[in-house]
């Protein structure tokens, strides 16, 4: 299967994975053949992309970071928390802990988890989907840094709740894609401190988790907000969440901006953000991210075209590539770039150019 942007969907394509809405209902089930009316509905709902069954890769699955069930439980728990907060009530800390424990248990029970950047969320539930992603990515990074389960839970709770302060910010401002006035930007920035205050006042949540909400927009060179803390003053937990928050924001399919591919995100995090984010954490984080996720169409340095069908955890920039043959040769040929030192990936072929290379 592969991810196809909604604007590139065509009637007749088959859905590979169920598409859930924020409330847990299934909008489209796996196996459904797309009709024009369905595609229209996806557009109306601002759903940016869909997983479809790829005829070129019928046997290749994109592994999930966490199960749909665990993801939904966390999304719904966060949604309930936000509802409680907006009503002026305390949120259910026990439920939050349970949702995060499940994510920690699932991630720590798997070996060699690799992030495949395969999350799809609808625009209207961006905060929920984004926060659950940030939670999984932060826990995964904490695991690589040798954290124990208790630390992973505190980190995960802070990550899940890092943006709860957004409930106090005017939705119209939050959904504005660009051109915020100084006043509006100041309003958005308030979500960090307000989130901290909300989480801090909740019984049963550690102050570490509350400080993640407070500090997740701080930058190690002091250029962040709300307090302009430097790296020495920031919690390591908050530095982790800062890295994965930036990563998830620049790689997700927000409707108004084209998502970046993982290799582009790596360049941004390594170069542009070098002064602002903890470089060691960026490095550790990228040990878990498939730079070329399964299903990516690539051009090799030999000029051959192929599709990534597996990744090597030991060297994520050298995946296994299945070559696309020009003739009718049905024999499958795969090159493991980790064991073919002279060959590397020269370019990634984006979806819009895909038809020029295959199925022609
Ligand atoms: Fe935030």
Coordinates of C-alpha atoms and ligand atoms in Angstrom, one line a residue:
X1 CA 0.0 0.0 0.0
X2 CA 1.0 3.6 -0.3
X3 CA -0.2 7.0 0.8
X4 CA -1.8 9.1 -1.9
X5 CA -2.8 12.7 -1.5
X6 CA -6.5 13.3 -1.8
X7 CA -6.0 15.6 -4.8
X8 CA -4.2 12.7 -6.6
X9 CA -6.9 10.0 -5.8
X10 CA -8.8 8.5 -8.6
X11 CA -12.1 6.5 -8.8
X12 CA -11.3 2.8 -8.8
X13 CA -8.5 2.9 -6.4
X14 CA -8.9 0.6 -3.4
X15 CA -8.6 1.7 0.2
X16 CA -5.8 -0.2 2.1
X17 CA -6.4 1.0 5.6
X18 CA -9.6 2.1 7.4
X19 CA -9.9 5.9 7.7
X20 CA -11.0 6.9 11.2
X21 CA -12.5 10.2 12.2
X22 CA -11.5 11.7 15.6
X23 CA -14.6 10.2 17.3
X24 CA -13.6 6.7 16.3
X25 CA -16.1 6.2 13.5
X26 CA -14.8 4.7 10.3
X27 CA -15.3 6.9 7.3
X28 CA -13.9 4.5 4.8
X29 CA -13.2 0.8 5.4
X30 CA -10.3 -1.2 4.0
X31 CA -11.1 -2.9 0.7
X32 CA -13.6 -0.2 -0.4
X33 CA -13.3 0.9 -4.1
X34 CA -13.2 4.6 -4.4
X35 CA -16.0 6.5 -6.3
X36 CA -15.9 10.1 -7.3
X37 CA -18.5 10.9 -4.6
X38 CA -16.2 9.4 -1.9
X39 CA -13.3 11.5 -3.1
X40 CA -15.5 14.5 -3.1
X41 CA -16.4 13.8 0.5
X42 CA -12.8 13.5 1.6
X43 CA -12.1 16.9 0.0
X44 CA -15.0 18.4 1.8
X45 CA -13.8 17.0 5.1
X46 CA -10.3 18.3 4.4
X47 CA -8.8 14.9 4.7
X48 CA -5.4 15.3 3.1
X49 CA -4.5 11.7 2.1
X50 CA -5.5 8.1 2.1
X51 CA -3.7 4.7 2.0
X52 CA -4.5 2.8 -1.1
X53 CA -3.6 -0.7 -2.2
X54 CA -0.7 -0.4 -4.5
X55 CA -0.8 -2.8 -7.5
X56 CA 3.0 -2.6 -7.6
X57 CA 3.4 -3.6 -4.0
X58 CA 0.5 -6.0 -3.3
X59 CA 2.6 -8.0 -0.7
X60 CA 4.2 -5.1 1.1
X61 CA 2.7 -3.8 4.4
X62 CA 3.6 -0.5 6.0
X63 CA 4.2 -1.4 9.7
X64 CA 2.3 0.7 12.3
X65 CA 4.1 2.4 15.2
X66 CA 1.1 1.7 17.5
X67 CA -2.1 -0.2 16.9
X68 CA -5.3 1.6 15.7
X69 CA -6.9 0.6 19.0
X70 CA -4.2 2.2 21.1
X71 CA -4.1 5.3 18.9
X72 CA -7.9 5.7 19.1
X73 CA -8.0 5.3 22.8
X74 CA -5.3 8.0 23.2
X75 CA -7.1 10.3 20.7
X76 CA -10.4 9.9 22.4
X77 CA -9.0 10.4 25.9
X78 CA -7.3 13.6 24.8
X79 CA -10.6 14.8 23.3
X80 CA -12.4 14.1 26.5
X81 CA -9.7 16.0 28.5
X82 CA -10.1 19.0 26.2
X83 CA -13.9 18.9 26.7
X84 CA -13.5 18.7 30.5
X85 CA -11.1 21.6 30.5
X86 CA -13.3 23.7 28.3
X87 CA -16.2 23.1 30.7
X88 CA -13.9 24.3 33.6
X89 CA -13.6 20.8 35.1
X90 CA -10.6 18.8 36.0
X91 CA -9.7 16.2 33.4
X92 CA -9.5 12.5 34.2
X93 CA -5.8 11.9 35.0
X94 CA -6.4 8.2 35.5
X95 CA -7.6 7.8 31.9
X96 CA -4.6 9.8 30.6
X97 CA -2.2 7.6 32.5
X98 CA -3.9 4.5 31.2
X99 CA -3.7 5.7 27.5
X100 CA -0.1 6.6 27.9
X101 CA 0.8 3.3 29.7
X102 CA -0.7 1.4 26.8
X103 CA 1.5 3.3 24.3
X104 CA 4.6 2.7 26.5
X105 CA 3.8 -1.0 26.8
X106 CA 3.2 -1.4 23.1
X107 CA 6.3 0.4 22.0
X108 CA 8.6 -1.2 24.6
X109 CA 7.3 -4.7 23.7
X110 CA 8.2 -4.3 20.1
X111 CA 11.8 -4.5 19.0
X112 CA 13.2 -2.5 16.1
X113 CA 10.2 -0.1 15.9
X114 CA 10.8 2.2 12.9
X115 CA 8.7 5.3 12.3
X116 CA 7.2 5.2 8.8
X117 CA 5.5 8.5 8.7
X118 CA 2.3 6.8 7.9
X119 CA -0.1 8.7 10.0
X120 CA -3.1 10.3 8.4
X121 CA -5.4 12.6 10.2
X122 CA -8.2 14.8 9.3
X123 CA -7.7 18.6 9.5
X124 CA -10.3 19.2 12.2
X125 CA -8.7 16.8 14.6
X126 CA -5.2 18.0 14.0
X127 CA -4.4 18.7 17.7
X128 CA -5.5 15.2 18.8
X129 CA -3.7 13.3 16.0
X130 CA -0.7 15.4 16.3
X131 CA -0.5 15.0 20.1
X132 CA -0.8 11.3 19.9
X133 CA 2.0 11.2 17.3
X134 CA 4.2 13.4 19.4
X135 CA 3.6 11.1 22.3
X136 CA 4.7 8.0 20.4
X137 CA 7.7 9.7 18.9
X138 CA 8.8 11.1 22.2
X139 CA 8.5 7.7 24.0
X140 CA 10.4 6.1 21.2
X141 CA 13.2 8.7 21.5
X142 CA 13.2 8.2 25.3
X143 CA 13.6 4.5 24.8
X144 CA 16.6 5.1 22.6
X145 CA 18.0 7.3 25.4
X146 CA 17.7 4.5 27.9
X147 CA 14.8 5.9 30.0
X148 CA 13.0 3.4 32.3
X149 CA 9.3 2.9 32.1
X150 CA 8.4 5.4 34.9
X151 CA 10.4 8.1 33.0
X152 CA 8.8 7.1 29.7
X153 CA 5.3 7.5 31.3
X154 CA 6.0 11.0 32.7
X155 CA 7.5 11.9 29.3
X156 CA 4.5 10.4 27.5
X157 CA 1.9 12.1 29.7
X158 CA 3.6 15.5 29.2
X159 CA 3.8 14.9 25.4
X160 CA 0.1 13.9 25.2
X161 CA -1.0 17.0 27.1
X162 CA 1.6 19.4 25.7
X163 CA -0.9 21.4 23.7
X164 CA -4.0 21.3 26.0
X165 CA -3.6 25.0 26.5
X166 CA -4.8 25.5 23.0
X167 CA -8.3 25.0 24.2
X168 CA -8.1 28.5 25.6
X169 CA -7.0 30.0 22.3
X170 CA -9.5 31.3 19.7
X171 CA -10.0 28.6 17.1
X172 CA -10.1 31.0 14.2
X173 CA -6.6 32.1 15.1
X174 CA -5.3 28.5 15.6
X175 CA -6.6 27.5 12.2
X176 CA -5.2 30.5 10.4
X177 CA -2.5 29.2 8.1
X178 CA -0.4 32.3 7.8
X179 CA -0.2 36.0 8.3
X180 CA -0.8 36.1 12.0
X181 CA -0.7 39.6 13.4
X182 CA 1.6 40.3 16.4
X183 CA -1.4 40.3 18.6
X184 CA -2.7 36.9 17.3
X185 CA 0.8 35.4 17.6
X186 CA 1.0 36.5 21.2
X187 CA -2.4 34.9 21.8
X188 CA -1.2 31.6 20.3
X189 CA 2.0 31.7 22.4
X190 CA -0.1 31.8 25.5
X191 CA -1.1 28.1 25.1
X192 CA 2.2 26.9 26.6
X193 CA 1.8 28.7 30.0
X194 CA -1.9 28.0 30.1
X195 CA -1.3 24.3 29.4
X196 CA 1.2 24.2 32.2
X197 CA -1.3 25.8 34.6
X198 CA -4.0 23.3 33.6
X199 CA -1.8 20.3 33.9
X200 CA -0.1 21.4 37.1
X201 CA -3.5 21.8 38.9
X202 CA -4.5 18.3 38.0
X203 CA -4.1 15.7 40.8
X204 CA -2.0 12.7 40.0
X205 CA 0.1 14.2 37.2
X206 CA 3.8 14.9 37.9
X207 CA 5.2 18.4 37.7
X208 CA 7.7 17.2 35.1
X209 CA 4.8 16.4 32.8
X210 CA 3.3 19.9 33.4
X211 CA 6.7 21.5 32.6
X212 CA 6.8 19.8 29.3
X213 CA 3.7 21.7 28.3
X214 CA 5.3 24.9 29.6
X215 CA 8.6 24.4 27.8
X216 CA 7.9 22.7 24.5
X217 CA 8.3 25.9 22.5
X218 CA 11.5 26.9 24.2
X219 CA 14.6 26.6 22.1
X220 CA 18.1 25.8 23.4
X221 CA 19.5 29.1 22.2
X222 CA 16.9 31.1 24.1
X223 CA 14.9 32.1 21.1
X224 CA 11.7 30.2 22.1
X225 CA 8.7 31.2 24.2
X226 CA 7.2 31.9 26.7
X227 CA 10.2 32.5 28.9
X228 CA 13.2 32.4 26.5
X229 CA 14.8 29.5 28.4
X230 CA 18.1 28.1 27.2
X231 CA 19.1 24.5 26.8
X232 CA 20.6 24.3 30.4
X233 CA 17.3 25.6 31.8
X234 CA 15.1 23.3 29.9
X235 CA 14.1 19.8 31.0
X236 CA 15.5 17.0 28.8
X237 CA 11.9 15.8 28.5
X238 CA 10.9 19.2 27.1
X239 CA 13.8 19.1 24.7
X240 CA 12.7 15.8 23.4
X241 CA 9.1 17.0 22.9
X242 CA 10.4 20.1 21.2
X243 CA 12.2 18.0 18.6
X244 CA 9.4 15.6 17.8
X245 CA 6.8 18.4 17.9
X246 CA 8.7 20.3 15.1
X247 CA 9.2 17.0 13.2
X248 CA 5.5 16.1 13.3
X249 CA 4.4 19.6 12.4
X250 CA 6.6 19.8 9.3
X251 CA 5.9 16.3 8.0
X252 CA 2.1 16.1 8.5
X253 CA -0.3 16.8 5.7
X254 CA -1.8 20.1 6.7
X255 CA -4.3 21.1 4.1
X256 CA -2.7 24.5 3.4
X257 CA 0.9 23.3 3.0
X258 CA 2.5 20.4 1.3
X259 CA 4.0 18.0 3.8
X260 CA 7.7 17.5 3.7
X261 CA 9.2 14.1 3.0
X262 CA 11.3 12.6 5.9
X263 CA 14.6 13.2 4.2
X264 CA 13.7 16.8 3.8
X265 CA 12.6 17.0 7.4
X266 CA 15.9 15.6 8.5
X267 CA 17.7 18.3 6.6
X268 CA 15.6 21.0 8.2
X269 CA 16.0 19.6 11.7
X270 CA 19.8 19.1 11.2
X271 CA 20.5 22.4 9.5
X272 CA 18.0 25.1 10.2
X273 CA 17.1 24.0 13.6
X274 CA 20.6 23.1 14.7
X275 CA 20.9 26.2 16.9
X276 CA 17.5 25.8 18.3
X277 CA 17.1 22.1 19.1
X278 CA 19.3 19.7 21.0
X279 CA 21.4 18.1 18.3
X280 CA 22.0 14.9 20.1
X281 CA 18.3 14.3 20.6
X282 CA 17.8 15.0 16.9
X283 CA 20.3 12.4 16.1
X284 CA 18.8 9.8 18.5
X285 CA 15.3 10.6 17.1
X286 CA 16.4 10.0 13.5
X287 CA 17.8 6.6 14.5
X288 CA 14.1 5.6 14.6
X289 CA 12.8 7.3 11.5
X290 CA 12.7 5.6 8.1
X291 CA 14.2 8.3 6.0
X292 CA 12.8 6.5 2.9
X293 CA 9.6 4.9 4.2
X294 CA 8.2 1.7 2.7
X295 CA 6.4 2.5 -0.5
X296 CA 8.6 5.5 -1.5
X297 CA 9.5 5.6 -5.2
X298 CA 13.2 6.3 -5.6
X299 CA 15.7 6.8 -8.4
X300 CA 19.1 5.0 -7.7
X301 CA 22.5 6.4 -8.5
X302 CA 22.6 3.7 -11.3
X303 CA 19.6 5.4 -12.9
X304 CA 17.3 2.5 -12.1
X305 CA 13.8 3.2 -10.6
X306 CA 12.5 1.2 -7.6
X307 CA 10.2 1.1 -4.6
X308 CA 11.4 0.9 -1.0
X309 CA 10.0 -2.4 0.3
X310 CA 12.0 -2.8 3.6
X311 CA 14.3 -0.8 5.8
X312 CA 17.4 -1.6 7.7
X313 CA 17.2 -0.5 11.3
X314 CA 21.0 -0.4 11.4
X315 CA 21.2 2.0 8.4
X316 CA 18.0 3.8 7.7
X317 CA 19.3 5.7 4.7
X318 CA 20.1 2.4 3.0
X319 CA 16.7 0.5 2.5
X320 CA 15.9 -2.5 0.4
X321 CA 14.6 -1.4 -3.1
X322 CA 12.5 -3.4 -5.5
X323 CA 13.4 -2.5 -9.0
X324 CA 10.7 -1.6 -11.5
X325 CA 11.3 -3.3 -14.8
X326 CA 10.6 -1.7 -18.1
X327 CA 10.0 -5.0 -20.0
X328 CA 7.6 -7.7 -19.0
X329 CA 10.1 -9.5 -17.0
X330 CA 8.1 -10.8 -14.1
X331 CA 11.0 -11.8 -11.9
X332 CA 11.3 -9.6 -8.8
X333 CA 14.7 -8.1 -8.3
X334 CA 15.5 -6.4 -5.0
X335 CA 18.7 -4.5 -4.0
X336 CA 19.6 -4.2 -0.4
X337 CA 21.5 -0.8 -0.4
X338 CA 23.1 -1.7 2.9
X339 CA 25.0 -4.5 1.2
X340 CA 25.7 -2.7 -2.1
X341 CA 28.0 0.1 -1.1
X342 CA 28.4 1.6 -4.6
X343 CA 24.7 2.2 -5.0
X344 CA 22.7 4.9 -3.2
X345 CA 19.5 6.7 -3.5
X346 CA 19.9 9.7 -5.9
X347 CA 16.4 11.1 -5.7
X348 CA 12.9 10.6 -4.4
X349 CA 10.1 10.6 -7.0
X350 CA 7.1 12.4 -5.6
X351 CA 3.5 11.3 -6.1
X352 CA 2.7 13.9 -8.7
X353 CA 5.5 12.6 -11.0
X354 CA 4.9 9.0 -10.2
X355 CA 2.9 8.3 -13.4
X356 CA 5.8 9.3 -15.5
X357 CA 7.8 6.5 -14.1
X358 CA 5.4 3.6 -13.6
X359 CA 2.2 2.2 -15.1
X360 CA 3.0 3.8 -18.4
Ligands
LIG1 FE1 2.4 23.9 21.1

